[in-house]
Amino acid sequence: MQEPFVLFCAGEDSGDVLGEAFVQSIVQRGMLPVGTGGSRMQNAGLVPIAEFNELPVSGFLDVLPRTARLQKVYRKLKDLLCSEECMAFIAIDYPGFNMKLCQVAKKMGKPVLYVAPPQIWAWKPGRAQKLDGVNLAVLFQFEKEAYAQKGVNADVLLHPFLLHENLYHTLPYSEQLNSSEETLLLFPGSRLSQAKRNMDLFLKVAEAWLKMPSPQVATSKKVKLIVPRESLIPSLESYIQKIGEGMHQQFSVQVAPEDSEERRMLFGAASMALATPGTVTLELALSGAPLVVATKPDFLTYALGKLLVKTRTFAMPNILMKKMLIPEFIGRGTKKMAPQILAAMHNQDLAKSRQLAVSLTERLGKGFVPDCFVDKLFNG
């Protein structure tokens, strides 16, 4: 790079959502944003230095076959960080890269902002001390408190799903209640390997859901698989083609809208949603969608998670509300999990889902906007 720039590192789709507003803030200041990020960050002005589709991974076994390629990207980011032209570093989630890059930036005395730093409340709390002196933007108040207990300061970022002023209020749902069509949304995962592991379970549940009698008068039922990137569509469509001729036409795959208001309209109009643990569970809950959470992790991640992870729940709405309001199913057996998920779907209450959306919105409606963090990064 010949001109001064701000280095970004985001390696997950959720990080791409968070990073968009920060890239916009850098561009508005007349600075050049460079690094890794997805379509949202790139459309906002990020100059990419690597293929984003190579970066999202899920679990220990997913990392192993990509080690060489990931290390190549890491070395490129480190070289850029160490260059004289790099003015500052903005890390977004992705601790496998960003914890190390933050240490490099600190040693060089460069300003650092870490957006969505490690979830020390869930596991490996000792990571907090390594981030002392780094500007931290956490998403939740309880995360700020967790870092404070370790003597590390953090500030709360206003959740990006609530940045649009219209999203502070519940949307009118009368259209969905009177609709002649029922829709099940499936979110099998944002990483291809993760989605593939979940597809047999999710499709088994979806096929059974299509056969279930409707609680209200409905002329049709549809299942929509929602993915964060177009690159995932061909692989997931191949699974749908294996479904029986009389049913596969009720399935479709589409990319989630980039605009948060459009996502909330899509999610809020759903009759039911089945999703893997992650950012999307909070967006679905904020949209008032009836929701069940499930995933089939790889064997090694599942075994180590049971030993190391401290939290009893995995869906963020449950963690925030400190109650198991959304059913969760984490396991390895499709035959056992599928009927349990169906039973949980049958027991989901639309009115309670809408109330949960209101409660979560009230709880998350406080925090600083991205511009405030960028100002602090450069001005102290």
PDB file of C-alpha atoms in Angstrom, residues 121-299:
ATOM      1  CA  TRP A 121     -18.045 -14.995  30.028  1.00  0.00           C
ATOM      2  CA  ALA A 122     -18.458 -18.285  28.111  1.00  0.00           C
ATOM      3  CA  TRP A 123     -14.905 -19.632  28.150  1.00  0.00           C
ATOM      4  CA  LYS A 124     -11.191 -18.701  28.515  1.00  0.00           C
ATOM      5  CA  PRO A 125     -11.682 -15.580  30.674  1.00  0.00           C
ATOM      6  CA  GLY A 126      -7.910 -15.107  30.827  1.00  0.00           C
ATOM      7  CA  ARG A 127      -8.029 -13.580  27.350  1.00  0.00           C
ATOM      8  CA  ALA A 128      -9.342 -10.342  28.872  1.00  0.00           C
ATOM      9  CA  GLN A 129      -5.952  -9.264  30.250  1.00  0.00           C
ATOM     10  CA  LYS A 130      -4.391  -9.520  26.791  1.00  0.00           C
ATOM     11  CA  LEU A 131      -6.804  -6.814  25.625  1.00  0.00           C
ATOM     12  CA  ASP A 132      -6.014  -4.312  28.352  1.00  0.00           C
ATOM     13  CA  GLY A 133      -5.333  -0.993  26.622  1.00  0.00           C
ATOM     14  CA  VAL A 134      -7.352  -1.924  23.538  1.00  0.00           C
ATOM     15  CA  ASN A 135     -10.563  -0.030  22.755  1.00  0.00           C
ATOM     16  CA  LEU A 136     -13.330  -2.610  23.150  1.00  0.00           C
ATOM     17  CA  ALA A 137     -16.827  -2.409  21.661  1.00  0.00           C
ATOM     18  CA  VAL A 138     -19.026  -5.133  23.170  1.00  0.00           C
ATOM     19  CA  LEU A 139     -22.622  -5.792  22.180  1.00  0.00           C
ATOM     20  CA  PHE A 140     -24.162  -6.361  25.596  1.00  0.00           C
ATOM     21  CA  GLN A 141     -24.045  -4.783  29.040  1.00  0.00           C
ATOM     22  CA  PHE A 142     -23.246  -8.078  30.744  1.00  0.00           C
ATOM     23  CA  GLU A 143     -20.158  -8.380  28.509  1.00  0.00           C
ATOM     24  CA  LYS A 144     -18.998  -4.946  29.633  1.00  0.00           C
ATOM     25  CA  GLU A 145     -19.398  -6.117  33.229  1.00  0.00           C
ATOM     26  CA  ALA A 146     -17.512  -9.359  32.542  1.00  0.00           C
ATOM     27  CA  TYR A 147     -14.518  -7.407  31.208  1.00  0.00           C
ATOM     28  CA  ALA A 148     -14.744  -4.934  34.101  1.00  0.00           C
ATOM     29  CA  GLN A 149     -14.434  -7.837  36.556  1.00  0.00           C
ATOM     30  CA  LYS A 150     -11.086  -8.585  34.902  1.00  0.00           C
ATOM     31  CA  GLY A 151     -10.003  -4.958  35.186  1.00  0.00           C
ATOM     32  CA  VAL A 152     -10.480  -4.206  31.488  1.00  0.00           C
ATOM     33  CA  ASN A 153     -12.627  -1.333  30.229  1.00  0.00           C
ATOM     34  CA  ALA A 154     -15.192  -1.836  27.464  1.00  0.00           C
ATOM     35  CA  ASP A 155     -18.073   0.187  26.043  1.00  0.00           C
ATOM     36  CA  VAL A 156     -21.370  -1.071  24.664  1.00  0.00           C
ATOM     37  CA  LEU A 157     -22.037  -0.764  20.933  1.00  0.00           C
ATOM     38  CA  LEU A 158     -25.635  -0.132  19.924  1.00  0.00           C
ATOM     39  CA  HIS A 159     -26.708  -3.365  18.254  1.00  0.00           C
ATOM     40  CA  PRO A 160     -26.679  -2.904  14.443  1.00  0.00           C
ATOM     41  CA  PHE A 161     -30.146  -4.440  14.167  1.00  0.00           C
ATOM     42  CA  LEU A 162     -31.435  -1.469  16.168  1.00  0.00           C
ATOM     43  CA  LEU A 163     -29.620   1.310  14.309  1.00  0.00           C
ATOM     44  CA  HIS A 164     -32.660   2.045  12.115  1.00  0.00           C
ATOM     45  CA  GLU A 165     -35.078   4.193  14.115  1.00  0.00           C
ATOM     46  CA  ASN A 166     -38.127   2.250  12.897  1.00  0.00           C
ATOM     47  CA  LEU A 167     -36.770  -0.904  14.503  1.00  0.00           C
ATOM     48  CA  TYR A 168     -37.257   0.384  18.042  1.00  0.00           C
ATOM     49  CA  HIS A 169     -40.951  -0.379  17.720  1.00  0.00           C
ATOM     50  CA  THR A 170     -42.726  -3.631  17.089  1.00  0.00           C
ATOM     51  CA  LEU A 171     -43.994  -4.024  13.569  1.00  0.00           C
ATOM     52  CA  PRO A 172     -47.642  -4.659  12.671  1.00  0.00           C
ATOM     53  CA  TYR A 173     -48.086  -8.402  12.315  1.00  0.00           C
ATOM     54  CA  SER A 174     -51.745  -8.547  11.333  1.00  0.00           C
ATOM     55  CA  GLU A 175     -50.737  -9.334   7.735  1.00  0.00           C
ATOM     56  CA  GLN A 176     -48.937 -12.489   8.831  1.00  0.00           C
ATOM     57  CA  LEU A 177     -51.725 -13.564  11.172  1.00  0.00           C
ATOM     58  CA  ASN A 178     -54.280 -13.315   8.359  1.00  0.00           C
ATOM     59  CA  SER A 179     -52.005 -14.774   5.683  1.00  0.00           C
ATOM     60  CA  SER A 180     -53.128 -17.782   3.690  1.00  0.00           C
ATOM     61  CA  GLU A 181     -49.513 -18.969   3.519  1.00  0.00           C
ATOM     62  CA  GLU A 182     -47.355 -20.432   6.281  1.00  0.00           C
ATOM     63  CA  THR A 183     -43.590 -20.107   6.029  1.00  0.00           C
ATOM     64  CA  LEU A 184     -40.843 -21.973   7.849  1.00  0.00           C
ATOM     65  CA  LEU A 185     -37.436 -20.273   7.738  1.00  0.00           C
ATOM     66  CA  LEU A 186     -34.354 -22.470   8.039  1.00  0.00           C
ATOM     67  CA  PHE A 187     -30.918 -21.117   8.984  1.00  0.00           C
ATOM     68  CA  PRO A 188     -28.606 -24.154   8.804  1.00  0.00           C
ATOM     69  CA  GLY A 189     -25.433 -22.095   9.301  1.00  0.00           C
ATOM     70  CA  SER A 190     -23.283 -19.355   7.844  1.00  0.00           C
ATOM     71  CA  ARG A 191     -20.310 -21.662   7.138  1.00  0.00           C
ATOM     72  CA  LEU A 192     -20.646 -24.291   4.415  1.00  0.00           C
ATOM     73  CA  SER A 193     -19.321 -27.171   6.523  1.00  0.00           C
ATOM     74  CA  GLN A 194     -21.667 -26.207   9.367  1.00  0.00           C
ATOM     75  CA  ALA A 195     -24.655 -25.960   7.024  1.00  0.00           C
ATOM     76  CA  LYS A 196     -23.896 -29.360   5.503  1.00  0.00           C
ATOM     77  CA  ARG A 197     -23.753 -30.978   8.947  1.00  0.00           C
ATOM     78  CA  ASN A 198     -27.167 -29.551   9.799  1.00  0.00           C
ATOM     79  CA  MET A 199     -28.974 -30.123   6.519  1.00  0.00           C
ATOM     80  CA  ASP A 200     -30.162 -33.671   7.141  1.00  0.00           C
ATOM     81  CA  LEU A 201     -31.639 -32.650  10.507  1.00  0.00           C
ATOM     82  CA  PHE A 202     -33.168 -29.398   9.257  1.00  0.00           C
ATOM     83  CA  LEU A 203     -34.691 -30.992   6.150  1.00  0.00           C
ATOM     84  CA  LYS A 204     -36.100 -33.899   8.158  1.00  0.00           C
ATOM     85  CA  VAL A 205     -37.789 -31.404  10.469  1.00  0.00           C
ATOM     86  CA  ALA A 206     -39.010 -29.296   7.536  1.00  0.00           C
ATOM     87  CA  GLU A 207     -40.540 -32.264   5.724  1.00  0.00           C
ATOM     88  CA  ALA A 208     -42.408 -33.288   8.868  1.00  0.00           C
ATOM     89  CA  TRP A 209     -43.530 -29.658   9.405  1.00  0.00           C
ATOM     90  CA  LEU A 210     -44.988 -29.554   5.900  1.00  0.00           C
ATOM     91  CA  LYS A 211     -47.101 -32.603   6.734  1.00  0.00           C
ATOM     92  CA  MET A 212     -48.359 -31.226  10.044  1.00  0.00           C
ATOM     93  CA  PRO A 213     -51.914 -29.826  10.137  1.00  0.00           C
ATOM     94  CA  SER A 214     -51.975 -26.031  10.244  1.00  0.00           C
ATOM     95  CA  PRO A 215     -53.209 -24.327  13.427  1.00  0.00           C
ATOM     96  CA  GLN A 216     -54.887 -21.713  11.231  1.00  0.00           C
ATOM     97  CA  VAL A 217     -56.508 -21.785   7.799  1.00  0.00           C
ATOM     98  CA  ALA A 218     -53.665 -21.834   5.271  1.00  0.00           C
ATOM     99  CA  THR A 219     -53.806 -22.559   1.564  1.00  0.00           C
ATOM    100  CA  SER A 220     -50.089 -23.320   1.262  1.00  0.00           C
ATOM    101  CA  LYS A 221     -46.918 -24.015   3.179  1.00  0.00           C
ATOM    102  CA  LYS A 222     -43.387 -23.072   2.153  1.00  0.00           C
ATOM    103  CA  VAL A 223     -39.888 -23.625   3.485  1.00  0.00           C
ATOM    104  CA  LYS A 224     -37.186 -21.027   2.853  1.00  0.00           C
ATOM    105  CA  LEU A 225     -33.533 -21.710   3.559  1.00  0.00           C
ATOM    106  CA  ILE A 226     -31.845 -18.391   4.355  1.00  0.00           C
ATOM    107  CA  VAL A 227     -28.093 -18.049   3.792  1.00  0.00           C
ATOM    108  CA  PRO A 228     -25.724 -15.079   4.251  1.00  0.00           C
ATOM    109  CA  ARG A 229     -23.859 -15.490   0.928  1.00  0.00           C
ATOM    110  CA  GLU A 230     -24.688 -16.546  -2.629  1.00  0.00           C
ATOM    111  CA  SER A 231     -21.741 -18.956  -2.632  1.00  0.00           C
ATOM    112  CA  LEU A 232     -23.684 -21.256  -0.270  1.00  0.00           C
ATOM    113  CA  ILE A 233     -26.733 -21.604  -2.515  1.00  0.00           C
ATOM    114  CA  PRO A 234     -25.572 -24.320  -5.001  1.00  0.00           C
ATOM    115  CA  SER A 235     -24.505 -26.731  -2.257  1.00  0.00           C
ATOM    116  CA  LEU A 236     -27.745 -26.362  -0.305  1.00  0.00           C
ATOM    117  CA  GLU A 237     -29.919 -26.601  -3.418  1.00  0.00           C
ATOM    118  CA  SER A 238     -28.318 -29.989  -4.140  1.00  0.00           C
ATOM    119  CA  TYR A 239     -29.770 -31.256  -0.837  1.00  0.00           C
ATOM    120  CA  ILE A 240     -33.230 -30.011  -1.777  1.00  0.00           C
ATOM    121  CA  GLN A 241     -33.112 -31.892  -5.077  1.00  0.00           C
ATOM    122  CA  LYS A 242     -32.979 -35.154  -3.119  1.00  0.00           C
ATOM    123  CA  ILE A 243     -36.366 -34.479  -1.518  1.00  0.00           C
ATOM    124  CA  GLY A 244     -39.361 -36.262  -3.009  1.00  0.00           C
ATOM    125  CA  GLU A 245     -40.872 -34.802  -6.203  1.00  0.00           C
ATOM    126  CA  GLY A 246     -44.121 -33.900  -4.499  1.00  0.00           C
ATOM    127  CA  MET A 247     -42.389 -31.809  -1.851  1.00  0.00           C
ATOM    128  CA  HIS A 248     -39.148 -30.234  -3.059  1.00  0.00           C
ATOM    129  CA  GLN A 249     -41.049 -27.532  -4.962  1.00  0.00           C
ATOM    130  CA  GLN A 250     -42.120 -26.150  -1.581  1.00  0.00           C
ATOM    131  CA  PHE A 251     -38.466 -25.430  -0.755  1.00  0.00           C
ATOM    132  CA  SER A 252     -36.325 -22.494  -1.855  1.00  0.00           C
ATOM    133  CA  VAL A 253     -32.941 -20.992  -0.963  1.00  0.00           C
ATOM    134  CA  GLN A 254     -32.314 -17.261  -0.767  1.00  0.00           C
ATOM    135  CA  VAL A 255     -29.722 -14.819   0.516  1.00  0.00           C
ATOM    136  CA  ALA A 256     -30.713 -12.822   3.602  1.00  0.00           C
ATOM    137  CA  PRO A 257     -31.363  -9.148   2.770  1.00  0.00           C
ATOM    138  CA  GLU A 258     -28.441  -6.872   3.613  1.00  0.00           C
ATOM    139  CA  ASP A 259     -30.751  -4.140   4.874  1.00  0.00           C
ATOM    140  CA  SER A 260     -31.695  -4.705   8.524  1.00  0.00           C
ATOM    141  CA  GLU A 261     -35.261  -3.447   8.064  1.00  0.00           C
ATOM    142  CA  GLU A 262     -35.824  -5.847   5.176  1.00  0.00           C
ATOM    143  CA  ARG A 263     -34.441  -8.709   7.257  1.00  0.00           C
ATOM    144  CA  ARG A 264     -36.798  -7.897  10.106  1.00  0.00           C
ATOM    145  CA  MET A 265     -39.792  -7.793   7.758  1.00  0.00           C
ATOM    146  CA  LEU A 266     -38.824 -11.203   6.333  1.00  0.00           C
ATOM    147  CA  PHE A 267     -38.171 -12.734   9.746  1.00  0.00           C
ATOM    148  CA  GLY A 268     -41.226 -11.204  11.405  1.00  0.00           C
ATOM    149  CA  ALA A 269     -43.569 -12.569   8.745  1.00  0.00           C
ATOM    150  CA  ALA A 270     -42.436 -16.169   9.317  1.00  0.00           C
ATOM    151  CA  SER A 271     -44.732 -18.712  10.938  1.00  0.00           C
ATOM    152  CA  MET A 272     -41.734 -20.483  12.465  1.00  0.00           C
ATOM    153  CA  ALA A 273     -37.926 -20.430  12.292  1.00  0.00           C
ATOM    154  CA  LEU A 274     -35.288 -23.080  12.952  1.00  0.00           C
ATOM    155  CA  ALA A 275     -31.765 -21.691  13.324  1.00  0.00           C
ATOM    156  CA  THR A 276     -28.284 -22.583  14.481  1.00  0.00           C
ATOM    157  CA  PRO A 277     -26.896 -20.697  17.513  1.00  0.00           C
ATOM    158  CA  GLY A 278     -25.413 -17.364  16.471  1.00  0.00           C
ATOM    159  CA  THR A 279     -26.195 -13.762  15.627  1.00  0.00           C
ATOM    160  CA  VAL A 280     -29.260 -14.702  13.611  1.00  0.00           C
ATOM    161  CA  THR A 281     -31.074 -16.053  16.680  1.00  0.00           C
ATOM    162  CA  LEU A 282     -31.055 -12.582  18.219  1.00  0.00           C
ATOM    163  CA  GLU A 283     -32.252 -10.946  15.000  1.00  0.00           C
ATOM    164  CA  LEU A 284     -35.063 -13.490  14.711  1.00  0.00           C
ATOM    165  CA  ALA A 285     -36.091 -12.935  18.326  1.00  0.00           C
ATOM    166  CA  LEU A 286     -35.993  -9.148  17.875  1.00  0.00           C
ATOM    167  CA  SER A 287     -38.271  -9.633  14.863  1.00  0.00           C
ATOM    168  CA  GLY A 288     -40.837 -11.532  16.931  1.00  0.00           C
ATOM    169  CA  ALA A 289     -40.444 -14.776  15.004  1.00  0.00           C
ATOM    170  CA  PRO A 290     -41.373 -18.030  16.799  1.00  0.00           C
ATOM    171  CA  LEU A 291     -38.026 -19.785  17.034  1.00  0.00           C
ATOM    172  CA  VAL A 292     -36.298 -23.061  17.864  1.00  0.00           C
ATOM    173  CA  VAL A 293     -32.492 -23.316  17.970  1.00  0.00           C
ATOM    174  CA  ALA A 294     -30.598 -26.459  16.967  1.00  0.00           C
ATOM    175  CA  THR A 295     -27.245 -27.569  15.609  1.00  0.00           C
ATOM    176  CA  LYS A 296     -25.080 -30.634  15.080  1.00  0.00           C
ATOM    177  CA  PRO A 297     -21.457 -29.654  15.832  1.00  0.00           C
ATOM    178  CA  ASP A 298     -18.558 -31.791  14.689  1.00  0.00           C
ATOM    179  CA  PHE A 299     -17.534 -34.494  17.149  1.00  0.00           C
TER     180      PHE A 299
END
